[in-house]
CSV table of C-alpha atoms and ligand atoms in Angstrom, one decimal:
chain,number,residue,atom,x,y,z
U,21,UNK,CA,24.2,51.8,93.9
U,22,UNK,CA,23.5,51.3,90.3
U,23,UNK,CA,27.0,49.8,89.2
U,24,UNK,CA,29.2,51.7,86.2
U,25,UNK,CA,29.6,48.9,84.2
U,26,UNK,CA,27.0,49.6,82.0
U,27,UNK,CA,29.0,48.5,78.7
U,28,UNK,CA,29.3,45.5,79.8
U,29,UNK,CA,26.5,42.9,78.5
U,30,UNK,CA,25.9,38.9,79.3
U,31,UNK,CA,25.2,36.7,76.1
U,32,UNK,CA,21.4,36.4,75.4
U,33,UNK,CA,19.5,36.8,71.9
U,34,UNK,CA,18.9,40.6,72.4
U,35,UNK,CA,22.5,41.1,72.9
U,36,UNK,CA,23.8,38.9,70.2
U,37,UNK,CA,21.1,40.8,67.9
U,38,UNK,CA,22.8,44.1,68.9
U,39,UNK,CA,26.4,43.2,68.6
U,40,UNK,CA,26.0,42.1,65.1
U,41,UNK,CA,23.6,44.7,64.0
U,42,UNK,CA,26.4,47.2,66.0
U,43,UNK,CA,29.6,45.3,64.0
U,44,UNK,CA,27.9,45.5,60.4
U,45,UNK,CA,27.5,49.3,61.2
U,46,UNK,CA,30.9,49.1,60.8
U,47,UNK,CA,31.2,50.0,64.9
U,48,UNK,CA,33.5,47.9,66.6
U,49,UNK,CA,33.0,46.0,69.8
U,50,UNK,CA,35.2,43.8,72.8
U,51,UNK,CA,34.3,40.6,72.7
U,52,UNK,CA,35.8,37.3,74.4
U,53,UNK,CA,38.0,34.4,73.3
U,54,UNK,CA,39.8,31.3,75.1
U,55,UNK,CA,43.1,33.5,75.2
U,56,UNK,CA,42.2,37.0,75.9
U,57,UNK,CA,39.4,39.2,75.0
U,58,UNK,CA,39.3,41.5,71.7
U,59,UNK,CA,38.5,44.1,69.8
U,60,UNK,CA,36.4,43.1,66.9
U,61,UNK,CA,35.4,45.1,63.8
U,62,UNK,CA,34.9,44.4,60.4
U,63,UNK,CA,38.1,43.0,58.5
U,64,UNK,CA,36.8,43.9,55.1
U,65,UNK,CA,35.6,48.2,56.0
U,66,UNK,CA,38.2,50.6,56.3
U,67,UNK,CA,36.1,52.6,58.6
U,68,UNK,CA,36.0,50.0,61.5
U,69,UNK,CA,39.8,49.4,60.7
U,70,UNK,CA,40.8,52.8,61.6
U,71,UNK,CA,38.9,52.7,64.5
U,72,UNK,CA,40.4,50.0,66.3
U,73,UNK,CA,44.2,51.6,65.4
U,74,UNK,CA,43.1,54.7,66.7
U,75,UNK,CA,41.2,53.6,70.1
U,76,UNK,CA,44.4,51.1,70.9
U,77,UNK,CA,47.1,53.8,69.5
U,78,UNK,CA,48.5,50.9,67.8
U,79,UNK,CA,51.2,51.8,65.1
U,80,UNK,CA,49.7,50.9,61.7
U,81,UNK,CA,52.8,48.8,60.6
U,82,UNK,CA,51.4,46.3,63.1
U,83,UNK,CA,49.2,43.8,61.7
U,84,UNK,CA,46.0,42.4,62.9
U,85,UNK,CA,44.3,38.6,63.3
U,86,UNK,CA,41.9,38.3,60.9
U,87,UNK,CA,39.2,36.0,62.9
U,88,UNK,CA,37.0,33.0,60.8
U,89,UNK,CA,34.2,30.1,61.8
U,90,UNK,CA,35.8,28.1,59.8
U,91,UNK,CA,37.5,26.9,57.3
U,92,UNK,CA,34.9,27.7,54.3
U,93,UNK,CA,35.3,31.3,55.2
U,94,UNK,CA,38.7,32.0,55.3
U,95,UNK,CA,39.0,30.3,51.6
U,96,UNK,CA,38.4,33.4,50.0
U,97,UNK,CA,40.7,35.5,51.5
U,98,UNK,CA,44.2,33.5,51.2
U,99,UNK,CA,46.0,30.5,50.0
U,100,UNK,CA,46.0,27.2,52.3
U,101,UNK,CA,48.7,25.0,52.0
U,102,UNK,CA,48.9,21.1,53.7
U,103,UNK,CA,50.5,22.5,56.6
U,104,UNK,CA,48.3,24.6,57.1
U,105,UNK,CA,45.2,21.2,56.4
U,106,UNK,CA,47.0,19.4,59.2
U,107,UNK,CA,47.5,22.5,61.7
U,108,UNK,CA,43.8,23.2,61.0
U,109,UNK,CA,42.2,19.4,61.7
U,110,UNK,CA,44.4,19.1,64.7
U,111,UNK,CA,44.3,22.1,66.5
U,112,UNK,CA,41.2,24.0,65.1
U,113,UNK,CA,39.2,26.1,66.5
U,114,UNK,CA,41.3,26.9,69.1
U,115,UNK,CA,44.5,29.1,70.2
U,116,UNK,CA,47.1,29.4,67.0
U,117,UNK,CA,47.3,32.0,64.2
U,118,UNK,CA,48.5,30.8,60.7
U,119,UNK,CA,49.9,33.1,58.6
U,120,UNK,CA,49.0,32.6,54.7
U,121,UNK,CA,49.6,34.2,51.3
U,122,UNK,CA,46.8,36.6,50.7
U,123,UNK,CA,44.5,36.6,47.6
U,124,UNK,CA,44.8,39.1,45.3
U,125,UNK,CA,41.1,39.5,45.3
U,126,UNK,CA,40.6,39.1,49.2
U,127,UNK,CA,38.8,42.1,50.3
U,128,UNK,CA,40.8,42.5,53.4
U,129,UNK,CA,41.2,46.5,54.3
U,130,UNK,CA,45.0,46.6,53.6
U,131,UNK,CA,45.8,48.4,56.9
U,132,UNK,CA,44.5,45.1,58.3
U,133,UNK,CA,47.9,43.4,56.6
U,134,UNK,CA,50.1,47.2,57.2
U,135,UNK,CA,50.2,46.4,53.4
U,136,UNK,CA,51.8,42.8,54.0
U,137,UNK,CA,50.9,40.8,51.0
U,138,UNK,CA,50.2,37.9,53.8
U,139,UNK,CA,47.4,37.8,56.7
U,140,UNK,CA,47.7,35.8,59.9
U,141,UNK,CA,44.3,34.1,60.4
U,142,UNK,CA,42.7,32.3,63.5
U,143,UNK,CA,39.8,30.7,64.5
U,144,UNK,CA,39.1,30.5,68.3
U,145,UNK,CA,36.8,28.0,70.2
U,146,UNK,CA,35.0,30.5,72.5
U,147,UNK,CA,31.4,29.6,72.3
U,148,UNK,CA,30.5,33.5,72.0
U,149,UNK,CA,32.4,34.4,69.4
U,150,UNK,CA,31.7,31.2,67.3
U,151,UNK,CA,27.9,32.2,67.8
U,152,UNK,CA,28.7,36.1,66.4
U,153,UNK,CA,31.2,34.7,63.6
U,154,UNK,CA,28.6,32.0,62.2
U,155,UNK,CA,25.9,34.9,61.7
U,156,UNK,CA,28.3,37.6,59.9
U,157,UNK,CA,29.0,37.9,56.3
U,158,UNK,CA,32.6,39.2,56.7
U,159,UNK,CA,35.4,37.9,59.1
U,160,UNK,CA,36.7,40.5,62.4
U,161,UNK,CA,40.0,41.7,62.4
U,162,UNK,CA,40.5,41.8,66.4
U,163,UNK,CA,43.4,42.6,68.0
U,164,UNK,CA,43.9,42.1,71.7
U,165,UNK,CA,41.5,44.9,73.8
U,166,UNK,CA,44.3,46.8,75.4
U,167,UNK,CA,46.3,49.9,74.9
U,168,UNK,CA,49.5,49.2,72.7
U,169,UNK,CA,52.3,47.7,74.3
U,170,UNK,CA,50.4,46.7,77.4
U,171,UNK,CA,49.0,43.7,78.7
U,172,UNK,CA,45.8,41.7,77.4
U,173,UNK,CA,42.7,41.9,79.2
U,174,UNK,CA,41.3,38.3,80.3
U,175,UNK,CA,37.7,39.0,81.6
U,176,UNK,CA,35.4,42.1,80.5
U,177,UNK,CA,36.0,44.2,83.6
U,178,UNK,CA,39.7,44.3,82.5
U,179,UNK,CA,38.4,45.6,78.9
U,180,UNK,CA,36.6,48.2,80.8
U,181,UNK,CA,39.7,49.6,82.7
U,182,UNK,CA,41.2,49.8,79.8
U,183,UNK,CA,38.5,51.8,77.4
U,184,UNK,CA,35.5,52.9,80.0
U,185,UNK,CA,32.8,54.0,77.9
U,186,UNK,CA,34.6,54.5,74.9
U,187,UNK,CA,33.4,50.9,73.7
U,188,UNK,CA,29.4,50.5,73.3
U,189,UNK,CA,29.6,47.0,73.7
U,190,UNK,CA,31.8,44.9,75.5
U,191,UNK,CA,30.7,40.8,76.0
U,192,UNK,CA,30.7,39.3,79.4
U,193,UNK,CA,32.3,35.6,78.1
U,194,UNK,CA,33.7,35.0,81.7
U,195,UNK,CA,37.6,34.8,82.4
U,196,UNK,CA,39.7,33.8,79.1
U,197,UNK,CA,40.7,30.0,80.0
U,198,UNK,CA,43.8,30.2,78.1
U,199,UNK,CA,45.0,33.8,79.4
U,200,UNK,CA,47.6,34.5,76.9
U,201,UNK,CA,47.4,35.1,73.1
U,202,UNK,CA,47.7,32.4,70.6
U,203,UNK,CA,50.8,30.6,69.4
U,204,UNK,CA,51.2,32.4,65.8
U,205,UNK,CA,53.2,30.4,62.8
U,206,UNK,CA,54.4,31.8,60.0
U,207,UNK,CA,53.2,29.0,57.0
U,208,UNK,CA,54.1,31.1,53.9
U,209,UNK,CA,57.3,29.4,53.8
U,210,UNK,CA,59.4,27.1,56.2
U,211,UNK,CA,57.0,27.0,59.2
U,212,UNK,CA,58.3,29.3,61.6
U,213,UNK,CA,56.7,30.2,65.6
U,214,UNK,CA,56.4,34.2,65.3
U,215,UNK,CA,54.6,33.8,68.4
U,216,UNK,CA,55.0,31.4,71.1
U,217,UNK,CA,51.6,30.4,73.4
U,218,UNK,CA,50.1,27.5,74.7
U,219,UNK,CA,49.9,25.7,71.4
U,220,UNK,CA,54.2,24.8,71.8
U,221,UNK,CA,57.0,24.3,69.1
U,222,UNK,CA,56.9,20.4,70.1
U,223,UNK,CA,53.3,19.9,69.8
U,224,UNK,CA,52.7,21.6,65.9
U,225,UNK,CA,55.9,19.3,65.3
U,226,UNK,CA,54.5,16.4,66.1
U,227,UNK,CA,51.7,17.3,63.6
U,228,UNK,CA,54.1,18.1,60.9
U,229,UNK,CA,56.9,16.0,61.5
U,230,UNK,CA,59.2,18.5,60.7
U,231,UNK,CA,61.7,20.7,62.6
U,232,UNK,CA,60.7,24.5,62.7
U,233,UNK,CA,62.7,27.0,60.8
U,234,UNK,CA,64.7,29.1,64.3
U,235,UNK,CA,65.9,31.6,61.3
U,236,UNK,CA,65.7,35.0,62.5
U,237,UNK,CA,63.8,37.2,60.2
U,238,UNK,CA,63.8,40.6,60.5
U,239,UNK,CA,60.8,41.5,62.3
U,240,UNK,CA,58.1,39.5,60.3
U,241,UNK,CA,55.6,39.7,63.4
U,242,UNK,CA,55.9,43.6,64.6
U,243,UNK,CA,53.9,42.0,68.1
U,244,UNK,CA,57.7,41.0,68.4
U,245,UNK,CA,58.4,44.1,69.4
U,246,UNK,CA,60.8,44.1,72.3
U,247,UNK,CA,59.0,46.2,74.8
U,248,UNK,CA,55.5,44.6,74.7
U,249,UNK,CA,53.4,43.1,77.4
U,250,UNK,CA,54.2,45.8,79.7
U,251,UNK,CA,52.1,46.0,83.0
U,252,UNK,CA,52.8,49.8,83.6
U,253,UNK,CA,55.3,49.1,86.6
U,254,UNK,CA,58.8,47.7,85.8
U,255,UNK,CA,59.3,44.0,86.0
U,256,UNK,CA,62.5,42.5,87.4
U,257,UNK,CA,63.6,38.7,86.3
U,258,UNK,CA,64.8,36.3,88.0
U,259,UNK,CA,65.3,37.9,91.7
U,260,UNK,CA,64.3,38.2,94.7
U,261,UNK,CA,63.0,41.6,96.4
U,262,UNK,CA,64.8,42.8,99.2
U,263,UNK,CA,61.4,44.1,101.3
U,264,UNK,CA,57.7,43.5,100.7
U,265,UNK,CA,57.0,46.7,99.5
U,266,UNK,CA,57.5,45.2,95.9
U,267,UNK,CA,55.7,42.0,94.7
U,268,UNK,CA,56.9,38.8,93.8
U,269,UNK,CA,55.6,36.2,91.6
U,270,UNK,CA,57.1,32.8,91.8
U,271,UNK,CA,55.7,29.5,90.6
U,272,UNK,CA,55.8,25.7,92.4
U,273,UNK,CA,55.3,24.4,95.8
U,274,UNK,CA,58.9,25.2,96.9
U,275,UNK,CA,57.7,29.1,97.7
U,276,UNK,CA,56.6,29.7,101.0
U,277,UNK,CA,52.7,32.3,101.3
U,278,UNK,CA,53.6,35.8,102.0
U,279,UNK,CA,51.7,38.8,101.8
U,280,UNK,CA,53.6,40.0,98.6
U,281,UNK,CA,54.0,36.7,96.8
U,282,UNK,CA,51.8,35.6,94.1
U,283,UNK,CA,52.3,31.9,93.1
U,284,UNK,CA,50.9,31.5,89.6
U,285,UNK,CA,50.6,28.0,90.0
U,286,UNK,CA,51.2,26.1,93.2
U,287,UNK,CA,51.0,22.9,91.4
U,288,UNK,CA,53.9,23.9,89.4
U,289,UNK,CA,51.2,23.5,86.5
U,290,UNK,CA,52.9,25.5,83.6
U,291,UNK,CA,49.4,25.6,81.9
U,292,UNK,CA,47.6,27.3,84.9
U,293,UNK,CA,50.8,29.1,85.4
U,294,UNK,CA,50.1,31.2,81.7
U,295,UNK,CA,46.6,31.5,82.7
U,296,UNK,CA,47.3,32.9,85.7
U,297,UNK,CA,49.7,35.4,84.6
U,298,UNK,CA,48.4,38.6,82.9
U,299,UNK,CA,45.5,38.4,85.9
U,300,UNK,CA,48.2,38.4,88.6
U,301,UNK,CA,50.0,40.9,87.1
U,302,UNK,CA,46.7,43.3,87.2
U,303,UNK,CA,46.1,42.7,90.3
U,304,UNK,CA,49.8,43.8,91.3
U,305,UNK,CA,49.3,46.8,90.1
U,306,UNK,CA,46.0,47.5,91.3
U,307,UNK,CA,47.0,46.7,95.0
U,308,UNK,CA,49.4,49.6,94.6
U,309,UNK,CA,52.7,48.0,94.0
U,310,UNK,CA,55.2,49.9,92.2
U,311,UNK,CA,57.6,47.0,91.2
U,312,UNK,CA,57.6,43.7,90.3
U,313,UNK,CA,60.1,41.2,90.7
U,314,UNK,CA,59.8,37.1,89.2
U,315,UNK,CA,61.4,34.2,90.3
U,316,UNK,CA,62.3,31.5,87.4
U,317,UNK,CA,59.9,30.1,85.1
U,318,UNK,CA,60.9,26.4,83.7
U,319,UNK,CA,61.1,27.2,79.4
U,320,UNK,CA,59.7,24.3,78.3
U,321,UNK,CA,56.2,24.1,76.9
U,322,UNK,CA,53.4,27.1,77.9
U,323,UNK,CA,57.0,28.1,79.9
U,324,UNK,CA,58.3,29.1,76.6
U,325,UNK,CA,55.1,31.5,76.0
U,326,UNK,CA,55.0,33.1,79.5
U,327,UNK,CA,59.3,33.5,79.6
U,328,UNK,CA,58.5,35.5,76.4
U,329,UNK,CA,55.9,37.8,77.3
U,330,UNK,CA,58.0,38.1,80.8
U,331,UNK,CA,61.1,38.9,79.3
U,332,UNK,CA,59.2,41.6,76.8
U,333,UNK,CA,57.6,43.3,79.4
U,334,UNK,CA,60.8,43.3,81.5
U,335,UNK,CA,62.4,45.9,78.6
L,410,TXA,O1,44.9,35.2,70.9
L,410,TXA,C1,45.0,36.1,70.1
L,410,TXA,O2,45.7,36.0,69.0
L,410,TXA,C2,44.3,37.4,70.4
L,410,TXA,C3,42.7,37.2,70.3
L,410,TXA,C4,41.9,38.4,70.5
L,410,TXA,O3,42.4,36.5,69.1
L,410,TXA,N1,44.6,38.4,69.4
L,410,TXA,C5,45.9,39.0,69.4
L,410,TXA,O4,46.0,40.0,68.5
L,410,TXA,O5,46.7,38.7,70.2
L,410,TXA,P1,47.2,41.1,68.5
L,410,TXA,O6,46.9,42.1,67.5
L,410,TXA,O7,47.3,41.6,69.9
L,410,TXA,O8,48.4,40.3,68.1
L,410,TXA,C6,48.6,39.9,66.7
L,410,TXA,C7,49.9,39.4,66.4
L,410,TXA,C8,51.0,40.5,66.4
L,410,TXA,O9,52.2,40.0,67.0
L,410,TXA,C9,51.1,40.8,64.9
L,410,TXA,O10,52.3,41.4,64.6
L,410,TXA,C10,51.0,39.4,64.3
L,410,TXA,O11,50.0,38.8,65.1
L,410,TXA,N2,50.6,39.4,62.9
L,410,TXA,C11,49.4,39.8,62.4
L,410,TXA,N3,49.4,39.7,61.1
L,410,TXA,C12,50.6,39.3,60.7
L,410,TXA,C13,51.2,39.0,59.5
L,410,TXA,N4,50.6,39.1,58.3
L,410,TXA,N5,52.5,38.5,59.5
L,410,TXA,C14,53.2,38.3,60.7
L,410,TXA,N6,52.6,38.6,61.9
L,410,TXA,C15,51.4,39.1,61.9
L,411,MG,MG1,48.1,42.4,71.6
């Protein structure tokens, strides 16, 4: 049987020749990182902008990632700051989103920034995407590669469930390691955690030696959205089910192996726990269940970042 995933490419020359001669065409494509797998297009043509709002029916006051190599790159588009030089040398490339001042002579699409006059920027670590970045000319504006409001994909099969055909291209880069998006801080003023992910609170203050800003703002990272992250089935915190019709994910050795329990990490390893998470809830759904039910997550460190996205697709 010829199988349907013909979208779906491994990495080679010929590919990598086709994605970036497909991306300067202004055409946008699904390509992986170390949290989840995106959807890449051109962050300086409004024509591959529009496209990705429209194929994710994402509301254009919701801003996207504008994604760099490095750091020689990004310079033209907005304003560092020493926060910002430490953030970069410690944790760079890798999983955290700094939002910056733009430059008034950046020539970021403005629907990138829903008109912000700031753009959260990132550079991830994921071999493929390095390679792509290094040979373009402009920097990809890539959201995650799902639907509004659902959950990210972490391998390209996911990507496919969620499009089919309607990408050309989508990158085979293996299961994201990370599995949840990066930790985004807000660096235009008092650094401030829009987003928590793997990349905690504790860890960018030990680089800065600062406390963060907890100020609420009002809604300075729309992703904040309360109902976010849903999986499509409603998700119930903190109990039990009463039968094993619904599904239950726990975490830690203390649960016992049923049919209907998924341990995201037996180890009680809070960093295999997040990576684990978005792919367990998938697979709930696939095998038919109609609700699911979560046991307590500790909130410290990654915990933080999965209680978030738990507690958002809960609404
Ligand atoms: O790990 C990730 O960050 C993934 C991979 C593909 O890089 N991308 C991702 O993009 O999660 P997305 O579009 O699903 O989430 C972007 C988040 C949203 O919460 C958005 O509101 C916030 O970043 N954001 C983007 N630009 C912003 C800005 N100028 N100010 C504040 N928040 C911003
Ligand atoms: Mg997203």
């Amino acid at each position: 049987m010829k199988h349907i995933y013909t979208n779906i490419y491994s990495f080679n020359k010929n590919v990598l020749k086709k994605t970036i001669s497909s991306l300067k065409s202004r055409n946008i494509a699904s390509l992986p990182t170390e949290t989840v797998y995106g959807l890449a297009g051109n962050a300086y043509s409004k024509e591959a902008i529009k496209k990705i709002f429209v194929l994710k029916k994402r509301p254009k006051k919701n801003p996207l990632i504008v994604h760099y190599f490095d750091i020689s790159n990004a310079k033209k588009d907005v304003l560092f700051n020493n926060n910002f030089f430490k953030l970069y040398k410690k944790f760079c490339p890798g999983p955290i989103t700094f939002v910056l001042k733009k430059k008034k002579n950046s020539k970021i699409i403005p629907l990138v920034t829903a008109n912000l006059d700031t753009v959260a920027i990132r550079f991830p670590s994921h071999k493929i995407i390095r390679t792509i970045l290094k040979f373009l000319s402009f920097p990809l504006a890539m959201p995650s590669a799902n639907i509004s409001s659902g959950i990210s994909p972490v391998s390209p099969i996911d990507v496919f469930e969620e499009f089919k055909k309607k990408i050309k291209i989508i990158i085979n880069g293996g299961e994201s390691k990370i599995g949840i998006e990066s930790t985004v801080v807000d660096l235009t003023d008092f650094p401030k955690i829009l987003r928590p992910g793997i990349i905690s609170s504790k860890d960018i203050k030990n680089v800065l030696k600062i406390n963060l800003s907890k100020k609420k703002t009002k809604l300075k990272s729309p992703g904040m959205l309360k109902k976010h992250y849903s999986p499509g089935i409603p998700v119930i915190l903190g109990k039990k089910p009463s039968n094993q019709k619904d599904a239950y994910i726990v975490f830690g050795k203390k649960h016992k192996s049923r049919n209907n329990y998924f341990n995201l990490s037996k180890k009680g390893n809070l960093k295999e726990a997040a990576a684990n998470l978005y792919k367990t809830m998938r697979k709930i759904k696939k095998k038919g269940y109609k609700k699911i039910f979560v046991s307590n997550i500790p909130s410290f460190g990654p915990g933080v970042a999965i209680n978030d996205r738990l507690k958002r697709a809960s609404k």
